[in-house]
PDB file of C-alpha atoms in Angstrom:
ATOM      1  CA  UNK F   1     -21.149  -5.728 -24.457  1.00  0.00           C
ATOM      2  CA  UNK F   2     -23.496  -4.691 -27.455  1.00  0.00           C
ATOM      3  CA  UNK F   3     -23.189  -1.282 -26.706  1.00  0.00           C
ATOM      4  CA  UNK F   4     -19.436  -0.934 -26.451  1.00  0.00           C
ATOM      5  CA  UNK F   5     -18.508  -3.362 -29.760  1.00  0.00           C
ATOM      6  CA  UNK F   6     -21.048  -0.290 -31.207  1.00  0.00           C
ATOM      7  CA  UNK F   7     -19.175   2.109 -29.936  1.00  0.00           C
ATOM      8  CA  UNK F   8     -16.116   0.940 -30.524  1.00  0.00           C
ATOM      9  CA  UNK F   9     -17.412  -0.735 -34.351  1.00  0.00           C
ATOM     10  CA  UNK F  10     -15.860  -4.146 -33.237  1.00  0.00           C
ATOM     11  CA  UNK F  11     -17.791  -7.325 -32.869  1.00  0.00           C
ATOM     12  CA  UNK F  12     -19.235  -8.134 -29.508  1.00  0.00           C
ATOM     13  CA  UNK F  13     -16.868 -11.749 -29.242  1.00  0.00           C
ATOM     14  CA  UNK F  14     -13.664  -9.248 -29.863  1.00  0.00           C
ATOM     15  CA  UNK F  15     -14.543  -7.175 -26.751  1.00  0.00           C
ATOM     16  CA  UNK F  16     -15.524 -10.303 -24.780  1.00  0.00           C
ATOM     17  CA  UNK F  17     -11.768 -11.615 -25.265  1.00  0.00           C
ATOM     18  CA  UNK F  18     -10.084  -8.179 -24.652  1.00  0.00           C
ATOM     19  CA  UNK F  19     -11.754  -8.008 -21.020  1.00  0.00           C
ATOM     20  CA  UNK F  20     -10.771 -11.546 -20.295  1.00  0.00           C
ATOM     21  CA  UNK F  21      -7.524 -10.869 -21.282  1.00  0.00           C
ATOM     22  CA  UNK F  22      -7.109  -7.586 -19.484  1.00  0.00           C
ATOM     23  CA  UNK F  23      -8.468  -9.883 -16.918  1.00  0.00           C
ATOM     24  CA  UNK F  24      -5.957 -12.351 -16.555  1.00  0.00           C
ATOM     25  CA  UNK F  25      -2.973  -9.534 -17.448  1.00  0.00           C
ATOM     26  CA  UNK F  26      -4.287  -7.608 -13.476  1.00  0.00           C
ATOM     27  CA  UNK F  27      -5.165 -11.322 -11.850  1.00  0.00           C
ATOM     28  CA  UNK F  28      -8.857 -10.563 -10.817  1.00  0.00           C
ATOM     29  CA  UNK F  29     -12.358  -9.776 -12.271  1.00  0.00           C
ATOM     30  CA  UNK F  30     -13.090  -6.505 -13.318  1.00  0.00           C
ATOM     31  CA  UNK F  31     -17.246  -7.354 -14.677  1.00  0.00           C
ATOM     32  CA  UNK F  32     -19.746  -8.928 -12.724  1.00  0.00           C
ATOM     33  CA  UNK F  33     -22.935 -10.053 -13.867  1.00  0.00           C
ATOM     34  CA  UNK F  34     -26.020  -9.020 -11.699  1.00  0.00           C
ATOM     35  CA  UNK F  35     -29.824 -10.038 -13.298  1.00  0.00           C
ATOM     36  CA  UNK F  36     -29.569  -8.343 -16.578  1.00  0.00           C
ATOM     37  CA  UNK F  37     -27.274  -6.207 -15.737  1.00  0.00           C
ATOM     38  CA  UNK F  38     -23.312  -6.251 -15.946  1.00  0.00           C
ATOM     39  CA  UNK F  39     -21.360  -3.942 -13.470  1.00  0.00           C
ATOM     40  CA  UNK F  40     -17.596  -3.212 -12.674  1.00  0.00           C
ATOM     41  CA  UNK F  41     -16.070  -4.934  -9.446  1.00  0.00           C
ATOM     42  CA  UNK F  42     -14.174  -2.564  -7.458  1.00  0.00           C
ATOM     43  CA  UNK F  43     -10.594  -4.210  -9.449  1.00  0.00           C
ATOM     44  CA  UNK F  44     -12.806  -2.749 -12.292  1.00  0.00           C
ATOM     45  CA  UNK F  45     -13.861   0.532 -11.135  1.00  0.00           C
ATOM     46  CA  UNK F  46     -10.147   1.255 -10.373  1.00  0.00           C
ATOM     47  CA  UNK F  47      -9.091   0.651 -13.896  1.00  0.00           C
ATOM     48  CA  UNK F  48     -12.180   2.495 -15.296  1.00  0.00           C
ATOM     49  CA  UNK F  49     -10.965   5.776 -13.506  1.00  0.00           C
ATOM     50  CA  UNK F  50      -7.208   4.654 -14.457  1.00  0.00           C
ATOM     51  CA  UNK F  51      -8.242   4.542 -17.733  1.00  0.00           C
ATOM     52  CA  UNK F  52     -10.351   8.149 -17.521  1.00  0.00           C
ATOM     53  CA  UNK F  53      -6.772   9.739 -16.242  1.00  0.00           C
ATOM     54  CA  UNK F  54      -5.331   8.286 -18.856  1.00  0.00           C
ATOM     55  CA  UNK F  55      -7.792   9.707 -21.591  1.00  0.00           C
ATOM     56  CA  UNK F  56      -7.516  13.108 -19.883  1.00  0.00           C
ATOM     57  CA  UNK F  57      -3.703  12.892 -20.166  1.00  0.00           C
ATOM     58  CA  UNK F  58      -3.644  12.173 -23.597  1.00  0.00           C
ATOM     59  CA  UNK F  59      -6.039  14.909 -24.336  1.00  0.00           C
ATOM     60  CA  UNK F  60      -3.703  17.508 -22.855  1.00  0.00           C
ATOM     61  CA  UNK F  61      -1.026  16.377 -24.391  1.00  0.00           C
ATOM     62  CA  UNK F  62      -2.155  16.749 -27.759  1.00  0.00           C
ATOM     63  CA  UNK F  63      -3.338  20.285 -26.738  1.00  0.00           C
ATOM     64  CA  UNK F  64       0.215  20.816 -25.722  1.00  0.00           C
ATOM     65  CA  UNK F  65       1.701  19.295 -29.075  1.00  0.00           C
ATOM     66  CA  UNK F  66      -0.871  21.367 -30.942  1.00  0.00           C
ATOM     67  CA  UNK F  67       0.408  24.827 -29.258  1.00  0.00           C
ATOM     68  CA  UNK F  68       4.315  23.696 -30.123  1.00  0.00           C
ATOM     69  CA  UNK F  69       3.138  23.242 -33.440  1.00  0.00           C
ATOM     70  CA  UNK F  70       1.949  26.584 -33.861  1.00  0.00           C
ATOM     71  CA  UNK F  71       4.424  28.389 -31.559  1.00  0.00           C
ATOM     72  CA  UNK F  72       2.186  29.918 -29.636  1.00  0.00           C
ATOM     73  CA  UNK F  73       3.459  27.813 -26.113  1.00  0.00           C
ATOM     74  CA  UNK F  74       6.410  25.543 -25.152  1.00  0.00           C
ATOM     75  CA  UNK F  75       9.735  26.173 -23.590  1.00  0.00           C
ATOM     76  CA  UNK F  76      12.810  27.422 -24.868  1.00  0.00           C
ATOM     77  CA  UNK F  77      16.294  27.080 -22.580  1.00  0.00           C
ATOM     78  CA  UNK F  78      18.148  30.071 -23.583  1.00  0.00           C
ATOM     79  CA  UNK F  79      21.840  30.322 -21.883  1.00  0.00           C
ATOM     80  CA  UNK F  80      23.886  33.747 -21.574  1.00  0.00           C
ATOM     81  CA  UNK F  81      27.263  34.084 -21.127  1.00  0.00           C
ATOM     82  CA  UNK F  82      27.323  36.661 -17.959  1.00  0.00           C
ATOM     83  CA  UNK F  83      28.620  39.726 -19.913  1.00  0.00           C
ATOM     84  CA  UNK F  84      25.947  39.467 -21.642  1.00  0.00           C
ATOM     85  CA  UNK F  85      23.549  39.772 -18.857  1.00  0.00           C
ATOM     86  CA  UNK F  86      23.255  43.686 -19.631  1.00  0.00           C
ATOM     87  CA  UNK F  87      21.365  43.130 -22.570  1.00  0.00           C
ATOM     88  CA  UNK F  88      20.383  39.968 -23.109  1.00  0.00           C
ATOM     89  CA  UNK F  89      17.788  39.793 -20.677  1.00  0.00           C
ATOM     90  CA  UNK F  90      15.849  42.694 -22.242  1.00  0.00           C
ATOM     91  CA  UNK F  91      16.158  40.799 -25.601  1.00  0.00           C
ATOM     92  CA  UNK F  92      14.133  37.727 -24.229  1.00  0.00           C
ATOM     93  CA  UNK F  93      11.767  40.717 -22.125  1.00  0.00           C
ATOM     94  CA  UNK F  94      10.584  41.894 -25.838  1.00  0.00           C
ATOM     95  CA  UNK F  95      10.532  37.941 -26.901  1.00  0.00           C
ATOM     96  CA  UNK F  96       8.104  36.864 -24.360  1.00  0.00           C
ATOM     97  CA  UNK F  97       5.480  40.329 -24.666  1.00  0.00           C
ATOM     98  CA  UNK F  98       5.260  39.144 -28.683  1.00  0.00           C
ATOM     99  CA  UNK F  99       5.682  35.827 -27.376  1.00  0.00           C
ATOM    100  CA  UNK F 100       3.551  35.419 -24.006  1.00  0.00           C
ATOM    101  CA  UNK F 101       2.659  31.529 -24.895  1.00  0.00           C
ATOM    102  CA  UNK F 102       6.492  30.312 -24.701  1.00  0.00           C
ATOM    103  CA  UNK F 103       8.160  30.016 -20.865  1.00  0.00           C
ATOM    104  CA  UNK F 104      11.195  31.323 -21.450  1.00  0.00           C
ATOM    105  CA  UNK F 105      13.944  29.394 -18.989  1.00  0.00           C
ATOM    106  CA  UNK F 106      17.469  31.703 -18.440  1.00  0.00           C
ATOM    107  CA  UNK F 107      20.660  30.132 -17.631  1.00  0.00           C
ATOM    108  CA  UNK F 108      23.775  32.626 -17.150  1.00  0.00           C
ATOM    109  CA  UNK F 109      27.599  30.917 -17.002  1.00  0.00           C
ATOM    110  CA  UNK F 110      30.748  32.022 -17.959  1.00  0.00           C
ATOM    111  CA  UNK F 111      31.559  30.497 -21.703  1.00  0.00           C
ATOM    112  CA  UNK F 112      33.216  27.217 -20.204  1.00  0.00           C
ATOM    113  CA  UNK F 113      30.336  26.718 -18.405  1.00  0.00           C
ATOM    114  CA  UNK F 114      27.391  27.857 -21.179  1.00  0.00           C
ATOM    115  CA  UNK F 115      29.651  25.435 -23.581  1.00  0.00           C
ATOM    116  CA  UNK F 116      28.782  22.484 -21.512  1.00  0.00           C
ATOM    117  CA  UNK F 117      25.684  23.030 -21.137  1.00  0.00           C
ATOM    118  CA  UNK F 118      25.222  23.426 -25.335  1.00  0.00           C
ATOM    119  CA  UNK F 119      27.415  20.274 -25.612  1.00  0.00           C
ATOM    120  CA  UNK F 120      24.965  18.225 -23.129  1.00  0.00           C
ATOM    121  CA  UNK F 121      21.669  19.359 -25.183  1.00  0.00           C
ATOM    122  CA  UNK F 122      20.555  21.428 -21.636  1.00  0.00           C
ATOM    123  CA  UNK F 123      20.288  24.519 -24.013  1.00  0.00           C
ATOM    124  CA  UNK F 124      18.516  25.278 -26.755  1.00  0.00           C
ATOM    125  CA  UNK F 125      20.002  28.317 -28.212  1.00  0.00           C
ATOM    126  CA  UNK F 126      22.939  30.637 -26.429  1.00  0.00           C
ATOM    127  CA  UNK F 127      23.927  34.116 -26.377  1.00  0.00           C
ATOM    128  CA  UNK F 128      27.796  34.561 -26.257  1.00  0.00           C
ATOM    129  CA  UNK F 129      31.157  35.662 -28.251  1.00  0.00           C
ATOM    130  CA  UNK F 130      33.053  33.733 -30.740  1.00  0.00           C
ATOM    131  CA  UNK F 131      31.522  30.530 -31.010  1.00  0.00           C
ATOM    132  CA  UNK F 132      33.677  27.860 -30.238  1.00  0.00           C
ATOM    133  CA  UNK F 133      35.377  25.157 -32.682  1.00  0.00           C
ATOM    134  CA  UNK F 134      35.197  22.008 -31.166  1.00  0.00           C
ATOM    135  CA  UNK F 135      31.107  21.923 -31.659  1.00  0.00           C
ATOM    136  CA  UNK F 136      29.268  21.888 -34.343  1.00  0.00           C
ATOM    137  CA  UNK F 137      26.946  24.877 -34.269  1.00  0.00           C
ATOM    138  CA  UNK F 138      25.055  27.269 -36.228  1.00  0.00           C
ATOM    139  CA  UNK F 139      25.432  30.853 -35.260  1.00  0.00           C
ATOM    140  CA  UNK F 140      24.121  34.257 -36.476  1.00  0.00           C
ATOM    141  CA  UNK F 141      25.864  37.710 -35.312  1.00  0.00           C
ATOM    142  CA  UNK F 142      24.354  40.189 -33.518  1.00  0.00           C
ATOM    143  CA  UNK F 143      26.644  42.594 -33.327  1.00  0.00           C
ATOM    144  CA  UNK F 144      29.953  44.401 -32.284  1.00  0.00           C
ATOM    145  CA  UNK F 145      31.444  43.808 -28.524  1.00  0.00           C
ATOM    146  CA  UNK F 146      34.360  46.345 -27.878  1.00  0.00           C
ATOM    147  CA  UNK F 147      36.585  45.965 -25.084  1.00  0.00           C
ATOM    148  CA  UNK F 148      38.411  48.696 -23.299  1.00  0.00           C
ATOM    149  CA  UNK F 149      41.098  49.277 -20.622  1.00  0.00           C
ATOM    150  CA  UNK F 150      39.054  51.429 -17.544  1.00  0.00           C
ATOM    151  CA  UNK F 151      39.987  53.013 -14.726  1.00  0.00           C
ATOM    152  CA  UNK F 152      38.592  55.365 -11.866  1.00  0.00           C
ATOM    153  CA  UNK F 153      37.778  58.787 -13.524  1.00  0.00           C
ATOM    154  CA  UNK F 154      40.663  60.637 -12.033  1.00  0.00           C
ATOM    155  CA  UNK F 155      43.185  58.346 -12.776  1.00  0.00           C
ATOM    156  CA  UNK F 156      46.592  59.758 -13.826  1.00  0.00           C
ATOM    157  CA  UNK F 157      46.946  58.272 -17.017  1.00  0.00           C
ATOM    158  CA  UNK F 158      42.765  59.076 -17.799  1.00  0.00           C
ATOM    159  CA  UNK F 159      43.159  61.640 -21.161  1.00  0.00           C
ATOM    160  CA  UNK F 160      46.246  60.632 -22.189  1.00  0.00           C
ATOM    161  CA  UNK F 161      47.580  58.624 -24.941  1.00  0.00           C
ATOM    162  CA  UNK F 162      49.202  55.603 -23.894  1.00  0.00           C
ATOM    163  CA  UNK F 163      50.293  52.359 -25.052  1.00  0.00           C
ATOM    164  CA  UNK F 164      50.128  48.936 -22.791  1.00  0.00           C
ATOM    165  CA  UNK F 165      53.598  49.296 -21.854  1.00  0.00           C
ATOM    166  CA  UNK F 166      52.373  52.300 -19.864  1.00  0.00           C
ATOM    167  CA  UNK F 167      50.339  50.493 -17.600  1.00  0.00           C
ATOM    168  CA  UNK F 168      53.569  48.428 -16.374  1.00  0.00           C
ATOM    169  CA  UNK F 169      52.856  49.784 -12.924  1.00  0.00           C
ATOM    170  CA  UNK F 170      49.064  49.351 -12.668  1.00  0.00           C
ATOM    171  CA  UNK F 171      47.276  46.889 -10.733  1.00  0.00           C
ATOM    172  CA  UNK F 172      44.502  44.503 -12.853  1.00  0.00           C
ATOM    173  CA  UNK F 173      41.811  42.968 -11.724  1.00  0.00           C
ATOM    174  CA  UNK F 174      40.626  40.090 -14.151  1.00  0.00           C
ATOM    175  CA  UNK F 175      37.925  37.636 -14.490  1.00  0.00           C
ATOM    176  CA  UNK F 176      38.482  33.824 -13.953  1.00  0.00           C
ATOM    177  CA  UNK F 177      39.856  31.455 -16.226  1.00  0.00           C
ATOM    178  CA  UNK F 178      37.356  30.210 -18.858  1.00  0.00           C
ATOM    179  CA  UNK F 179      35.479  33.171 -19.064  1.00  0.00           C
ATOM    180  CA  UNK F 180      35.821  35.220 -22.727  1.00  0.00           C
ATOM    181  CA  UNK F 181      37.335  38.227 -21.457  1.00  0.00           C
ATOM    182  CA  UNK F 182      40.110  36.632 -19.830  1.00  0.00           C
ATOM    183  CA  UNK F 183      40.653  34.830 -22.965  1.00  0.00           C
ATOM    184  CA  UNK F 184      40.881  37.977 -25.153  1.00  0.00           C
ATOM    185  CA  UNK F 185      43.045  39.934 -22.232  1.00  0.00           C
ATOM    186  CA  UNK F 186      45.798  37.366 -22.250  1.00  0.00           C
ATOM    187  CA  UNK F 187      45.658  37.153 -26.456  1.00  0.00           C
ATOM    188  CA  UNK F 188      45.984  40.729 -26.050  1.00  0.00           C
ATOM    189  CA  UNK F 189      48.768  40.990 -23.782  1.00  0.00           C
ATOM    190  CA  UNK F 190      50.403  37.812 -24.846  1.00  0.00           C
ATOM    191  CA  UNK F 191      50.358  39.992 -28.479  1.00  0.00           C
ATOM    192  CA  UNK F 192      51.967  42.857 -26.617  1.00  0.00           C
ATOM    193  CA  UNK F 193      54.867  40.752 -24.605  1.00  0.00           C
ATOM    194  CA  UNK F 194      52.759  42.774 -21.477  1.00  0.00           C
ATOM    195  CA  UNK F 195      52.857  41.176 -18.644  1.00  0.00           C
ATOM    196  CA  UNK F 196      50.330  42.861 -15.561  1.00  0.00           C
ATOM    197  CA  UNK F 197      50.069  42.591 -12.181  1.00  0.00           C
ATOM    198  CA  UNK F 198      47.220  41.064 -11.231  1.00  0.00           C
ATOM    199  CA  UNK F 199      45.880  41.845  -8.018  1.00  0.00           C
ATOM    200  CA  UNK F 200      42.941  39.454  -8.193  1.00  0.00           C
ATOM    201  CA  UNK F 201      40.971  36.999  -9.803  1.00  0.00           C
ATOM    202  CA  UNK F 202      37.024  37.843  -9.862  1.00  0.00           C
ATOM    203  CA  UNK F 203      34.090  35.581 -11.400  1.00  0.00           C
ATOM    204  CA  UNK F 204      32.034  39.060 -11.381  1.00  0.00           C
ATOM    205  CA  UNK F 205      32.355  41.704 -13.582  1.00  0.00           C
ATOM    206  CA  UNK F 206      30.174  43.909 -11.044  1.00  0.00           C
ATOM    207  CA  UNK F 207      32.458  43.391  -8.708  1.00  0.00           C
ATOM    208  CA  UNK F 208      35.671  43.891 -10.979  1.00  0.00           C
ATOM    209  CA  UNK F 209      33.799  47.644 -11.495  1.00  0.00           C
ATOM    210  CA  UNK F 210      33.304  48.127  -8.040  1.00  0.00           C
ATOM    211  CA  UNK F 211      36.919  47.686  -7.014  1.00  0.00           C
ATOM    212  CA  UNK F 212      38.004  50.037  -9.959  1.00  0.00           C
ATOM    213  CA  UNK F 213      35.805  52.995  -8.981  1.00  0.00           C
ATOM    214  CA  UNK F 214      37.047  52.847  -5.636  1.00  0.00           C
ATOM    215  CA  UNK F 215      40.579  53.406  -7.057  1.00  0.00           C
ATOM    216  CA  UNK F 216      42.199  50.120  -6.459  1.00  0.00           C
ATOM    217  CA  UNK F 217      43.765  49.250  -9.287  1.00  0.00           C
ATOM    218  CA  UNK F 218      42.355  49.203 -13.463  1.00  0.00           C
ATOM    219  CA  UNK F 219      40.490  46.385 -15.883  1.00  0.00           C
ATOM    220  CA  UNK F 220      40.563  45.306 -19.232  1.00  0.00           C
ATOM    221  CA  UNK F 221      36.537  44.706 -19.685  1.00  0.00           C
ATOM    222  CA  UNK F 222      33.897  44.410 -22.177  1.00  0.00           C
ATOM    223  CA  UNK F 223      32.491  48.094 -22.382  1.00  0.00           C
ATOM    224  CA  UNK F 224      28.617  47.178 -22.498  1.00  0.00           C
ATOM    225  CA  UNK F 225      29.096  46.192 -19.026  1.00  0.00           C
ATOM    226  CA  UNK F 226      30.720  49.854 -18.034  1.00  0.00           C
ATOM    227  CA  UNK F 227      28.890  52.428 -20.305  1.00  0.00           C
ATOM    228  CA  UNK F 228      26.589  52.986 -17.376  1.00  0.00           C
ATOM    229  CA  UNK F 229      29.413  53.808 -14.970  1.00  0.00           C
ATOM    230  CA  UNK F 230      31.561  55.557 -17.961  1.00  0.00           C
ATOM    231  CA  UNK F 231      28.516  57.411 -18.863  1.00  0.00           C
ATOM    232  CA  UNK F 232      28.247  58.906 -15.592  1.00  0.00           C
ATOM    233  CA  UNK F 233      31.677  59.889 -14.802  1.00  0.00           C
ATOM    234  CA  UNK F 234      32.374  56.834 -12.591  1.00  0.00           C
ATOM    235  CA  UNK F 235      34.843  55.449 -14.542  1.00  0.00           C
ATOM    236  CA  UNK F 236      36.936  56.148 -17.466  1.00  0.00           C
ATOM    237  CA  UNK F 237      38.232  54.711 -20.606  1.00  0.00           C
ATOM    238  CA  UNK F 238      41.879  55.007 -20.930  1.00  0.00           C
ATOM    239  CA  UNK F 239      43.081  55.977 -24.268  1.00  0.00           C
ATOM    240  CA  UNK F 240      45.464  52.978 -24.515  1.00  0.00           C
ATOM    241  CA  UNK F 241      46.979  52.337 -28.249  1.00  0.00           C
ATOM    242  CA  UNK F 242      45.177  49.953 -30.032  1.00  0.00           C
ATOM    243  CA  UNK F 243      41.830  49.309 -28.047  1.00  0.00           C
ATOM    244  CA  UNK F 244      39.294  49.103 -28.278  1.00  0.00           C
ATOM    245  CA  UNK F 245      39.530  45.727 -29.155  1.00  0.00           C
ATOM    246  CA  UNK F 246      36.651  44.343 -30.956  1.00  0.00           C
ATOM    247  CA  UNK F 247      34.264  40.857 -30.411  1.00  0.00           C
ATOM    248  CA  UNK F 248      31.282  40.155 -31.834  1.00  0.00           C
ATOM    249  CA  UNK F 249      28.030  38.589 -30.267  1.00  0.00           C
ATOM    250  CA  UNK F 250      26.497  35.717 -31.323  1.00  0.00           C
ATOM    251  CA  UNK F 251      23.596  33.357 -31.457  1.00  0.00           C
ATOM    252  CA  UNK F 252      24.244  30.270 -31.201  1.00  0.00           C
ATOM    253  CA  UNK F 253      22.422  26.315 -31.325  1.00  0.00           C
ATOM    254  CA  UNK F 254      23.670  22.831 -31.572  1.00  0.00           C
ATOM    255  CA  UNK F 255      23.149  21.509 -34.989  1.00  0.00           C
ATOM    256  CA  UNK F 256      22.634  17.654 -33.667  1.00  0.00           C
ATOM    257  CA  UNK F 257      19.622  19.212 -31.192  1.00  0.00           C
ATOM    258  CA  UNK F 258      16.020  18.927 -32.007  1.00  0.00           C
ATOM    259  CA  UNK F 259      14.649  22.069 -33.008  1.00  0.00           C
ATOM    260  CA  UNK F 260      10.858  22.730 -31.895  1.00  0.00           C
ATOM    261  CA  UNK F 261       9.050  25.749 -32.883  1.00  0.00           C
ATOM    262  CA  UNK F 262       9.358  28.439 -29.514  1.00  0.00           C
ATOM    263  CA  UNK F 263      12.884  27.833 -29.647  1.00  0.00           C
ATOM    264  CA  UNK F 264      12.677  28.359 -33.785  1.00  0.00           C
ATOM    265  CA  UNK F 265      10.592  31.412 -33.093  1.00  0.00           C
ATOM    266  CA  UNK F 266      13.205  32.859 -30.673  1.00  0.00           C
ATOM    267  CA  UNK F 267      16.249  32.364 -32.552  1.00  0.00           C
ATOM    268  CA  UNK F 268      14.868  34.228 -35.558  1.00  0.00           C
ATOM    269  CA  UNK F 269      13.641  37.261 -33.006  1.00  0.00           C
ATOM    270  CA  UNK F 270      17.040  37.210 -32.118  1.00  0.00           C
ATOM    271  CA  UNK F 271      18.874  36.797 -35.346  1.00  0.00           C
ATOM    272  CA  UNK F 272      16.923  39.447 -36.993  1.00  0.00           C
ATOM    273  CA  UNK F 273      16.200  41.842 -33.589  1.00  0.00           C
ATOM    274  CA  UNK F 274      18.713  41.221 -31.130  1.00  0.00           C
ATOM    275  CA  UNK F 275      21.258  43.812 -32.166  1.00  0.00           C
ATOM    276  CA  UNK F 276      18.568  46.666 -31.208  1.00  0.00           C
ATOM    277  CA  UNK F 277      19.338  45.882 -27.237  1.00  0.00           C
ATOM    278  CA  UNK F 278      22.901  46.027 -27.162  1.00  0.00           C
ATOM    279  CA  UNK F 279      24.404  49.165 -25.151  1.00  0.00           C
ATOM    280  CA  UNK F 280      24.689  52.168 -27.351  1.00  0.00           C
ATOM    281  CA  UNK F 281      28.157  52.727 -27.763  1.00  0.00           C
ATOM    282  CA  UNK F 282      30.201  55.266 -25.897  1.00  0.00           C
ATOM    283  CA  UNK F 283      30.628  58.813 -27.863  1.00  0.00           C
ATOM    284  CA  UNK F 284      34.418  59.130 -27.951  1.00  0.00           C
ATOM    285  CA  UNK F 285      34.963  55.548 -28.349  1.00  0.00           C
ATOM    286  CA  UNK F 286      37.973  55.487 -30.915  1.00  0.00           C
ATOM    287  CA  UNK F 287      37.791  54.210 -34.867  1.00  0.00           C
ATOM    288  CA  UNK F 288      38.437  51.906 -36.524  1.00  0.00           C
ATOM    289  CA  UNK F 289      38.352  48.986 -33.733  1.00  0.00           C
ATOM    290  CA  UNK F 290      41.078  46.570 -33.577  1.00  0.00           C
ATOM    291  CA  UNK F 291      39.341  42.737 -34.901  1.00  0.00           C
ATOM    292  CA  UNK F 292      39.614  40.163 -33.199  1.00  0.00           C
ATOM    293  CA  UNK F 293      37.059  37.846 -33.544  1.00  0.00           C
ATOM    294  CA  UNK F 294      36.859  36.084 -30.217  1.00  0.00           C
TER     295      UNK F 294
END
């Protein structure tokens, strides 16, 4: 008992009544006396190693705090709308090389669904369009988003100028409902009193190319997800009147949400950075581009 009031710069009376105490708190004796000697029952051993865990616990956890303080490790959630799967992932590649410490965990939704997941604090930072009204965030651009009218490269209408009454006949296929480019095609046509036929819904924008190069029918779509295929002479932008019509990206965080250091670190890389991995733009893209803000 000497030794540990010592150690622990208490008197030897105080530790006397802590260990009876603890005592009576599990319901059995943890100290025996044997000669001279005092030794830990088996009730005691267990809460000796118990209480080792514990120690060890502690100790990496303020190893862990100590590394968020600094950056240097922790998590960040990062969510990305699933246009902007063409770029964003190299974005976060570049974070973690400067960045190695800090797991980097990637959700990918359509906007309804990255929306929720800001709104129930799963995220701490997303990469999407126009950021939406009904939360309070804090956003930084990170650059321009056109979106174009394509269709299979020998397409009738491909090289010609044409307005979006001239596409009366053509067949569109068009992303689901809650997703930003459906938003931004129906403004678009709602603008134009245009109204397509759609021959079918699709949650993929791979899959929306897919059906276009083979010829079966045209999409309105964001062009960074087609400059590969346009670049290539898989598919073509039509010249239509007033298109491209422009977005912007965005950065965006939930002001209510805690903000630890990685996820700090990251939004700055990408405030100040992440407009260098966005597709280069197509060369006979048309200017100026039509605003629209979404």
């Amino acid at each position: 008992m000497a030794g540990a009031a010592r150690t622990l710069h208490v008197t030897p009376p105080a530790i006397t009544v802590q260990i009876q105490q603890l005592e009576q708190a599990v319901g059995l004796p943890l100290l025996e006396r044997i000669g001279d000697k005092t030794t830990a029952t088996s009730a005691g051993q267990i809460m000796l190693k118990t209480a080792q865990r514990i120690e060890l616990l502690l100790a990496e956890c303020r190893q862990e705090v100590e590394q968020l303080k600094g950056a240097a490790g922790g998590h960040v959630s990062a969510g990305v709308v699933s246009t902007a799967k063409y770029f964003a992932p190299k974005a976060l590649a570049a974070f973690r090389q400067r960045h190695p410490g800090v797991e980097v965990r990637l959700a990918v939704g359509n906007r309804q669904e990255t929306i929720r997941a800001l709104r129930d604090l799963e995220l701490d930072l997303a990469v999407m369009g126009r950021p939406p009204e009904n939360l309070a965030l804090e956003s930084a651009t990170l650059g321009a988003h056109p979106h174009i009218i394509v269709a299979v490269a020998n397409h009738p209408l491909a090289g010609k100028k044409i307005s979006i009454t001239d596409l009366t006949n053509e067949t569109f296929f068009i992303r689901e409902p809650g997703s930003g480019t459906r938003i931004l095609m129906e403004r678009l046509f709602e603008e134009a009193r245009f109204d397509p036929i759609v021959g079918m819904e699709i949650g993929s924008n791979e899959t929306i190319k897919q059906a276009v190069i083979a010829g079966l029918g045209i999409a309105f779509i964001s062009a960074h997800t087609v400059a590969v295929e346009i670049a290539d002479g898989r598919l073509v932008m039509l010249d239509v009147a007033g298109l491209p019509m422009m977005r912007q990206w965005y950065v965006v965080r939930l002001k209510e949400k805690a903000v630890m250091p990685a996820a700090q670190v990251m939004w700055t890389f990408l405030a100040s950075e992440g407009h260098r991995f966005l597709p280069q733009p197509i060369a006979d893209w048309k200017s100026p581009l039509k605003s629209d803000g979404l």
